[in-house]
Coordinates of N, CA and C in Angstrom, one line a residue:
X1 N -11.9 24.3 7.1 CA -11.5 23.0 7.6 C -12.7 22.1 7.8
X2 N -13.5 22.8 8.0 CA -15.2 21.9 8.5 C -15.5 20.9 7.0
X3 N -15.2 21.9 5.9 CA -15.1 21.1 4.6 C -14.9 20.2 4.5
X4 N -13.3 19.9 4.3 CA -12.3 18.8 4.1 C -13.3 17.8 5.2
X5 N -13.3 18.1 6.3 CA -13.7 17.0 7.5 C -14.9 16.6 7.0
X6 N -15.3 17.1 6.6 CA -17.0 16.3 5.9 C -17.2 15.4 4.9
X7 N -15.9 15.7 3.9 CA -15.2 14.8 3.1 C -14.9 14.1 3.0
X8 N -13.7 13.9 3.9 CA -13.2 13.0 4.8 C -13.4 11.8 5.4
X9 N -15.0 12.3 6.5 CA -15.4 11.4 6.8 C -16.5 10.8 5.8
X10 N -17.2 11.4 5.2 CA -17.7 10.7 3.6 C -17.0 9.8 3.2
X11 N -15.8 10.1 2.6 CA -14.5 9.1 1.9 C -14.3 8.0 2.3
X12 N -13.8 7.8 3.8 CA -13.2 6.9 4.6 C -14.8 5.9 5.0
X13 N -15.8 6.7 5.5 CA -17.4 5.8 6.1 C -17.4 5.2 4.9
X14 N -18.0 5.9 3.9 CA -18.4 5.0 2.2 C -17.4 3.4 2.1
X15 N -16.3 4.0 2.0 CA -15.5 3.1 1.2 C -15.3 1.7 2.5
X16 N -15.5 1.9 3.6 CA -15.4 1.1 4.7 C -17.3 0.2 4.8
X17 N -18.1 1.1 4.5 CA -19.3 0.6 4.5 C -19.5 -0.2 3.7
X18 N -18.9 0.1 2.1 CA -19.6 -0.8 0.9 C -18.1 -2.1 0.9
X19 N -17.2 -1.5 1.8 CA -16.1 -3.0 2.2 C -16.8 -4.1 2.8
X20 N -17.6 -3.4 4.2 CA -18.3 -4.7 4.6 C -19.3 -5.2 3.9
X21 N -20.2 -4.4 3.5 CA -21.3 -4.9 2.6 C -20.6 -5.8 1.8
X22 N -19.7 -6.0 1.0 CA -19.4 -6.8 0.0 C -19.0 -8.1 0.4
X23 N -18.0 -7.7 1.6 CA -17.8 -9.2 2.3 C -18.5 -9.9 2.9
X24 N -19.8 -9.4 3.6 CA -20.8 -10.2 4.2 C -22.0 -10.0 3.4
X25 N -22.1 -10.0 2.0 CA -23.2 -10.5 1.0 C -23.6 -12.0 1.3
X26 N -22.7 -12.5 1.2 CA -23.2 -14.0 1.6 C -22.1 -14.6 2.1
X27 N -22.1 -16.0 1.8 CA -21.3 -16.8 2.3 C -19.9 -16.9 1.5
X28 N -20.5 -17.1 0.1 CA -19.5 -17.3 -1.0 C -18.6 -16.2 -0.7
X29 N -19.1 -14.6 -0.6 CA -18.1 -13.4 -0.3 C -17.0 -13.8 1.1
X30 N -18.0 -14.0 1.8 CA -16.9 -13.9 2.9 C -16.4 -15.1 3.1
X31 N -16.5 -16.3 2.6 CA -15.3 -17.4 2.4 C -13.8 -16.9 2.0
X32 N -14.8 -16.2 0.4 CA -13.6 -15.4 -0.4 C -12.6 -14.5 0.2
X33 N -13.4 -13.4 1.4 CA -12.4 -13.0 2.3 C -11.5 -13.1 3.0
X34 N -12.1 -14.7 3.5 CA -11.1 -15.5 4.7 C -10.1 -15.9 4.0
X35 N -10.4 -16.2 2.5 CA -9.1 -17.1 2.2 C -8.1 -16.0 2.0
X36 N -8.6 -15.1 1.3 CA -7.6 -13.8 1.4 C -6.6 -13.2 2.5
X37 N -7.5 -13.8 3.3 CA -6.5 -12.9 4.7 C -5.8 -14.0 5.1
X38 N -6.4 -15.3 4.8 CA -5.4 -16.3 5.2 C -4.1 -16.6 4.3
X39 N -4.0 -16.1 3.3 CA -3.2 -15.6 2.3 C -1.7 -14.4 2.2
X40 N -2.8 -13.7 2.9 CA -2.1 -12.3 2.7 C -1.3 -11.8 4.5
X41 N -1.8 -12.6 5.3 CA -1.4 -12.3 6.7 C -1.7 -14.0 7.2
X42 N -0.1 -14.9 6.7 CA -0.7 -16.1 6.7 C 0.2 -16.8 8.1
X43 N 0.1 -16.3 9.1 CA 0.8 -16.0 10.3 C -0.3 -16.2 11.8
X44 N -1.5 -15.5 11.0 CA -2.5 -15.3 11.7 C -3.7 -16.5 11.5
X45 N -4.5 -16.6 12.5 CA -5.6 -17.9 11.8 C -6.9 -17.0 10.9
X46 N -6.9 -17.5 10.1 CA -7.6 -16.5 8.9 C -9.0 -15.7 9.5
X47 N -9.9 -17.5 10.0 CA -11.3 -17.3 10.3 C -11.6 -15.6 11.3
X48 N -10.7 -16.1 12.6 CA -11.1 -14.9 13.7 C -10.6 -14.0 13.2
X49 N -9.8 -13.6 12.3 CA -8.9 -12.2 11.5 C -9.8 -11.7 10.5
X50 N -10.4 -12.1 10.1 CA -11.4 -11.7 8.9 C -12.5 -11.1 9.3
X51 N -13.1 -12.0 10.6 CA -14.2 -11.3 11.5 C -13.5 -9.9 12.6
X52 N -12.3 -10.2 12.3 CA -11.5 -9.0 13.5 C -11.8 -7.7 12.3
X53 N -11.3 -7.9 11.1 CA -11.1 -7.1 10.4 C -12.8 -6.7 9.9
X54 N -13.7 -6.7 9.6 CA -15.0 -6.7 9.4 C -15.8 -5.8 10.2
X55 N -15.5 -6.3 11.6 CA -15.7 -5.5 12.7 C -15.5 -4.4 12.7
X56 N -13.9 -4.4 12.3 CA -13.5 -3.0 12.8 C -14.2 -2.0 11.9
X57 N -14.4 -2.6 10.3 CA -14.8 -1.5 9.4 C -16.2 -1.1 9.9
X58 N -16.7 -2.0 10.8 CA -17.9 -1.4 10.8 C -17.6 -0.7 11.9
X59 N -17.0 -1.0 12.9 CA -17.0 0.2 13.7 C -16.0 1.7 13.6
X60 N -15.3 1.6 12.4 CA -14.8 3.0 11.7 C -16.1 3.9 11.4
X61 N -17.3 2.7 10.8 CA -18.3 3.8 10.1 C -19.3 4.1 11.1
X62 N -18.9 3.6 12.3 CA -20.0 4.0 13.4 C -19.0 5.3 14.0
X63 N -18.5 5.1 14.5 CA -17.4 6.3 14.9 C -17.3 7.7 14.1
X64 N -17.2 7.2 12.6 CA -16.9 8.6 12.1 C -18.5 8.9 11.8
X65 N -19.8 8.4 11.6 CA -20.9 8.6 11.8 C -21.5 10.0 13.1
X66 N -20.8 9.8 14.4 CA -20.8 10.1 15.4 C -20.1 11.3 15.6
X67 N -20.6 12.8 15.5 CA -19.8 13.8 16.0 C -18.6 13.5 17.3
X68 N -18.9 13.0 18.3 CA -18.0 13.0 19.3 C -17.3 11.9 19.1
X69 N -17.4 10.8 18.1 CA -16.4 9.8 18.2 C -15.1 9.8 16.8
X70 N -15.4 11.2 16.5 CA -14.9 11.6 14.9 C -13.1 11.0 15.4
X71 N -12.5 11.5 15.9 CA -11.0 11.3 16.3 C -10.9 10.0 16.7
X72 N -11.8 9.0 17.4 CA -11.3 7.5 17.4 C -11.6 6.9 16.1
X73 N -12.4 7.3 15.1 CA -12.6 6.7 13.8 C -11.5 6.8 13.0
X74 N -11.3 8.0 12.9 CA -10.0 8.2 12.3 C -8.7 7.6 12.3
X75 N -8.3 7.7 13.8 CA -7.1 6.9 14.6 C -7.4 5.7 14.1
X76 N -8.1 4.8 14.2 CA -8.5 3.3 14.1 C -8.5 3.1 12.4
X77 N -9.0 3.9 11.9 CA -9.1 3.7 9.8 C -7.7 4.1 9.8
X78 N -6.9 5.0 10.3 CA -5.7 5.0 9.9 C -4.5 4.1 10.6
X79 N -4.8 3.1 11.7 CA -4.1 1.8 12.0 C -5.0 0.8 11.1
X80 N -5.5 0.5 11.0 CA -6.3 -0.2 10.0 C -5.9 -0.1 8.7
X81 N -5.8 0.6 7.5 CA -5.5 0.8 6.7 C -3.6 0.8 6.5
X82 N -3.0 1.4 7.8 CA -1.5 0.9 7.7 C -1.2 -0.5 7.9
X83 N -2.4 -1.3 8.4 CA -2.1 -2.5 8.6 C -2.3 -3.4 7.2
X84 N -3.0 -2.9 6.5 CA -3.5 -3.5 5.6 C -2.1 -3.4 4.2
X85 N -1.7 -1.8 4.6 CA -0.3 -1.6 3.6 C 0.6 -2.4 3.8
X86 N 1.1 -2.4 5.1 CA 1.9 -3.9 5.4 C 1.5 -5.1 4.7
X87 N 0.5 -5.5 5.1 CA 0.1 -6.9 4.4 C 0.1 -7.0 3.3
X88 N -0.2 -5.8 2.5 CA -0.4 -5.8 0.9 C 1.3 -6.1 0.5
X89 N 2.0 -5.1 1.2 CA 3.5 -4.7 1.0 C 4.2 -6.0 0.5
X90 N 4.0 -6.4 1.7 CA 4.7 -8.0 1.9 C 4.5 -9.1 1.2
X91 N 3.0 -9.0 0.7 CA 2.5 -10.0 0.0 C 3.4 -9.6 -1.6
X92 N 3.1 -8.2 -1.9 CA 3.5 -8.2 -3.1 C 4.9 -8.4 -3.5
X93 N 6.0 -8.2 -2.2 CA 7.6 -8.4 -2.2 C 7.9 -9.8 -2.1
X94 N 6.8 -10.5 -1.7 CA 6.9 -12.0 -1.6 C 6.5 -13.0 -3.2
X95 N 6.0 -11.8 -4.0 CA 5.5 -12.4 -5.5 C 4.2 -13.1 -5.2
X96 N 3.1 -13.2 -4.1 CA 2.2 -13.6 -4.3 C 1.1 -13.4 -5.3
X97 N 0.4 -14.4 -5.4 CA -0.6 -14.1 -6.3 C -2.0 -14.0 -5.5
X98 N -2.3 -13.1 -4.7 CA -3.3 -13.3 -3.5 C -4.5 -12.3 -4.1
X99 N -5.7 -12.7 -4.4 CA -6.7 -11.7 -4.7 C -7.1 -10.7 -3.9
X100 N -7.3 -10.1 -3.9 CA -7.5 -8.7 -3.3 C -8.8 -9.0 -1.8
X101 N -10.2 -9.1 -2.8 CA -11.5 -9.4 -2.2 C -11.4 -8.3 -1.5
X102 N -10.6 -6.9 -1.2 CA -11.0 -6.2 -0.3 C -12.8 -5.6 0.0
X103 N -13.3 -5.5 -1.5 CA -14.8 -5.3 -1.2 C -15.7 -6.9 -1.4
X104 N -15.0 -7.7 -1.4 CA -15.8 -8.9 -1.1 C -15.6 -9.7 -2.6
X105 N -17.0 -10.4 -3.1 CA -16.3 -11.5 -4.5 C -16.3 -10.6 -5.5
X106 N -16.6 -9.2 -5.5 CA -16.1 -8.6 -6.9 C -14.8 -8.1 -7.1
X107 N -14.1 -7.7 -6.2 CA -12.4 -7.2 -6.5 C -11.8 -9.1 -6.2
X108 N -11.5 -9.3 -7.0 CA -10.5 -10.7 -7.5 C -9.3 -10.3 -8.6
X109 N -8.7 -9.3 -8.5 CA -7.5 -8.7 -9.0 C -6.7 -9.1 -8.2
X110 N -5.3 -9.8 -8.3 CA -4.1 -10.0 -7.1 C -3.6 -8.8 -6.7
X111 N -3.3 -8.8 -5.3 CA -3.1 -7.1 -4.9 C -1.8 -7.4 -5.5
X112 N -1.3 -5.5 -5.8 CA -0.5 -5.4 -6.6 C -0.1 -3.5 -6.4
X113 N 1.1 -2.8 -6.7 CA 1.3 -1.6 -6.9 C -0.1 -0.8 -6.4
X114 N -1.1 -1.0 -7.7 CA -2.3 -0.6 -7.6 C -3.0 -0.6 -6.1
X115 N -3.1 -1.3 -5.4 CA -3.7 -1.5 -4.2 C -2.8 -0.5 -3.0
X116 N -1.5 -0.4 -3.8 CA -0.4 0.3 -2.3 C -0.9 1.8 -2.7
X117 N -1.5 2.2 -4.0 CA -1.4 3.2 -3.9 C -3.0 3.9 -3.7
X118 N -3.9 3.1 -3.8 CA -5.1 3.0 -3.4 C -5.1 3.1 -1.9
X119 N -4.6 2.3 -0.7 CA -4.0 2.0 0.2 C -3.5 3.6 0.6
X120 N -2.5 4.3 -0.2 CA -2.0 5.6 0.5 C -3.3 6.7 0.2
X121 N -3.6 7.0 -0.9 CA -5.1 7.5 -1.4 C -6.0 7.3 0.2
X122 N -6.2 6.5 0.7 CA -7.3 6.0 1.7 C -6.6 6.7 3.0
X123 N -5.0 6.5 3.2 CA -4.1 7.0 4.4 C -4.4 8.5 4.1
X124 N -4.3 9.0 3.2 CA -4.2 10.6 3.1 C -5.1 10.7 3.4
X125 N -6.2 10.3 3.3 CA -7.7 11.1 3.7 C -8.1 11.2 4.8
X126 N -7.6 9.6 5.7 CA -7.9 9.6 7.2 C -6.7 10.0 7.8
X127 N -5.6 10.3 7.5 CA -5.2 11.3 8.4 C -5.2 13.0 8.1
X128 N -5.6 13.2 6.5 CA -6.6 14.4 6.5 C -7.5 14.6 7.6
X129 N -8.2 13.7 7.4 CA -9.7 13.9 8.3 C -9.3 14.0 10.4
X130 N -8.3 13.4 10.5 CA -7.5 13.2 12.1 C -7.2 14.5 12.2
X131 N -6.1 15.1 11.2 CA -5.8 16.5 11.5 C -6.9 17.5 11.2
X132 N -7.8 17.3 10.6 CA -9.1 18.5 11.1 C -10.0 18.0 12.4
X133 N -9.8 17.2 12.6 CA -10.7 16.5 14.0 C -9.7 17.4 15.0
X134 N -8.4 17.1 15.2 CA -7.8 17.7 16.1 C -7.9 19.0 15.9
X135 N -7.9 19.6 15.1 CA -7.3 21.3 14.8 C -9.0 22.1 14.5
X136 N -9.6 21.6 14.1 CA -10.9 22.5 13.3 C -12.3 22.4 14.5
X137 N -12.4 23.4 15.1 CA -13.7 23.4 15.3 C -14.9 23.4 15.0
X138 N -15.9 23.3 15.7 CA -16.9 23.1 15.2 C -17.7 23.8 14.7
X139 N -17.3 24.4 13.4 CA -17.7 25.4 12.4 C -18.8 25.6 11.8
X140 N -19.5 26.6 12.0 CA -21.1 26.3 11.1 C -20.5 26.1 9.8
X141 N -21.4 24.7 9.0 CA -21.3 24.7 7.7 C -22.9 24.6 7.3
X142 N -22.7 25.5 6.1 CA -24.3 25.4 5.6 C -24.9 24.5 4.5
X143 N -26.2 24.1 4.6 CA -26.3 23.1 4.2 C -25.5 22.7 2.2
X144 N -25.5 23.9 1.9 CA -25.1 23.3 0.3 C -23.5 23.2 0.7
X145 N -23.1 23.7 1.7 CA -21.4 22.9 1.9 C -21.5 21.9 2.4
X146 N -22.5 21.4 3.3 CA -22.3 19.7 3.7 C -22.5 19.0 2.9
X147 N -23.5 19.2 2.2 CA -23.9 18.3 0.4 C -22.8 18.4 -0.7
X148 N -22.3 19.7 -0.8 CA -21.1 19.4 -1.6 C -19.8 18.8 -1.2
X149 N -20.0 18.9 0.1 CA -18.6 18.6 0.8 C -18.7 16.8 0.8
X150 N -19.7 16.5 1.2 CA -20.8 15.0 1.0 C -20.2 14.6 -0.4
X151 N -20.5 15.3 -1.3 CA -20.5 14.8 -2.8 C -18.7 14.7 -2.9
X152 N -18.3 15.4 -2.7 CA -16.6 15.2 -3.0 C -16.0 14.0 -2.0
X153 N -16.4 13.5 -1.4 CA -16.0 12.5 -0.7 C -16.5 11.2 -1.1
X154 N -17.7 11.3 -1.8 CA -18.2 10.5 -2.2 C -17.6 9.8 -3.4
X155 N -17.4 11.0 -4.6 CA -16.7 10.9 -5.4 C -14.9 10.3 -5.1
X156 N -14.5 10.7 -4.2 CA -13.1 10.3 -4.1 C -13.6 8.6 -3.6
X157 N -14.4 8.3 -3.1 CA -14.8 7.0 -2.6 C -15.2 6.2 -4.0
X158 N -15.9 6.5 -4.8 CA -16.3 5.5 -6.1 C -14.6 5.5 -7.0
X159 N -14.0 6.8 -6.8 CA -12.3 6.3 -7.6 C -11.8 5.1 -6.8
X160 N -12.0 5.4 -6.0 CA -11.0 4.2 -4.7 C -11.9 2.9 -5.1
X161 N -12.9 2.7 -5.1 CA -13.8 1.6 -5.5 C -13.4 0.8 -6.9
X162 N -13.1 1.8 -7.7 CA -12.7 2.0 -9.0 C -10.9 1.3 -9.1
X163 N -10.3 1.0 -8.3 CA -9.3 1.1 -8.6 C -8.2 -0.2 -9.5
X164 N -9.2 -1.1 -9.4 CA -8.8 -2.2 -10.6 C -9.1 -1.8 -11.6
X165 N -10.0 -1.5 -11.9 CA -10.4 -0.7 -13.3 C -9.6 0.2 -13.3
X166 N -9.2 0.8 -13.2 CA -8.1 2.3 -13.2 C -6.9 1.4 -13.5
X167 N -6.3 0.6 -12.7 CA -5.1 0.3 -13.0 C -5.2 -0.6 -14.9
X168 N -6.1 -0.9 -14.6 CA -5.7 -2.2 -15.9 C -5.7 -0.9 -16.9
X169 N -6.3 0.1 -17.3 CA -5.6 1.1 -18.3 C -4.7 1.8 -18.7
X170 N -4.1 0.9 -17.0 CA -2.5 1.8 -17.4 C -1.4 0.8 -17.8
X171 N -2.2 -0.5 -18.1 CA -1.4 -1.8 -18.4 C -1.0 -1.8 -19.9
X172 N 0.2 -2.8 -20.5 CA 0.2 -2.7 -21.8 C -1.1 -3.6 -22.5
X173 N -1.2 -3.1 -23.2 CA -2.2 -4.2 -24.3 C -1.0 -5.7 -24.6
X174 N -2.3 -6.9 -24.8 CA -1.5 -7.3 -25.4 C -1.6 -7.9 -26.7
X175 N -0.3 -8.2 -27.1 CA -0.2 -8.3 -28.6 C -0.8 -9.8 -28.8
X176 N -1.7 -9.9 -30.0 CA -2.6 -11.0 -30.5 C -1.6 -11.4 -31.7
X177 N -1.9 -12.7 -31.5 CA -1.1 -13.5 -33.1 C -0.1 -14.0 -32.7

């Protein structure tokens, strides 16, 4: 179990770290974000929702960073990320055409299918990682399992990164002429 959890929290820190990084590259990124959330959760006032939501990723990757704060990271990336399935949900049932921007100005794909199931991909891992926080003790792991355990998380993090790209090969081509 010490495995998975090391994974885990690899998976969920990465993909939450290189989230804010993208959004707060500059100004142009996080404009791009506000408008997104003003978009996609358009109920709420965009500006303070965008900095609510930014925050919190960083403080997912401070938490799951932290042996003793492993279980509030978790909890919080997995209300966080259900919150986001909702909003994707809705947007997509509503036929919007709302860009993604979840890593800032390079995802400009309209969320879509793809994103709900990237979205569950990200839910499985943080409540993977919840249920070894509650159940798994603190297990000697040795160093070539925390490095590989490191590397598989990492990896599941550049697929999820990957996920516009992934979906468009599963699109039709289209016909020229």
């Amino acid at each position: 179990m010490a495995h998975v959890l090391i994974s885990c929290r690899a998976f969920i820190a990465l993909v939450f770290v290189l989230s804010v990084a993208g959004k707060v590259k500059g100004r142009q990124a996080f404009r791009g974000f506000t408008d997104s959330v003003g978009a996609l959760a358009p109920r709420l006032p965009a500006g303070p929702a965008a900095v609510s939501v930014i925050t919190t990723e960083a403080l997912i990757v401070v938490l799951l960073a932290l042996p003793m704060t492993l279980l509030a990271g978790f909890v919080l990336a997995t209300g966080l990320l259900s919150a986001f399935s909702v909003a994707i949900g809705a947007s997509v049932r509503r036929g919007d055409q709302v860009a993604c921007r979840c890593f800032g100005a390079a995802s400009t794909a309209p969320v879509g299918p793809a994103h709900l199931i990237r979205n569950a991909f990200l839910l499985a891992g943080s409540l993977a990682g919840l249920l070894c926080a509650l159940t798994a003790g603190g297990g000697a792991v040795g160093t070539a399992g925390v490095a590989t355990s490191f590397v598989f998380g990492a990896a599941a993090a550049g697929v999820t990164l990957l996920t516009d790209d992934i979906s468009r090969l599963f699109r039709p081509l289209r016909q020229e002429g």
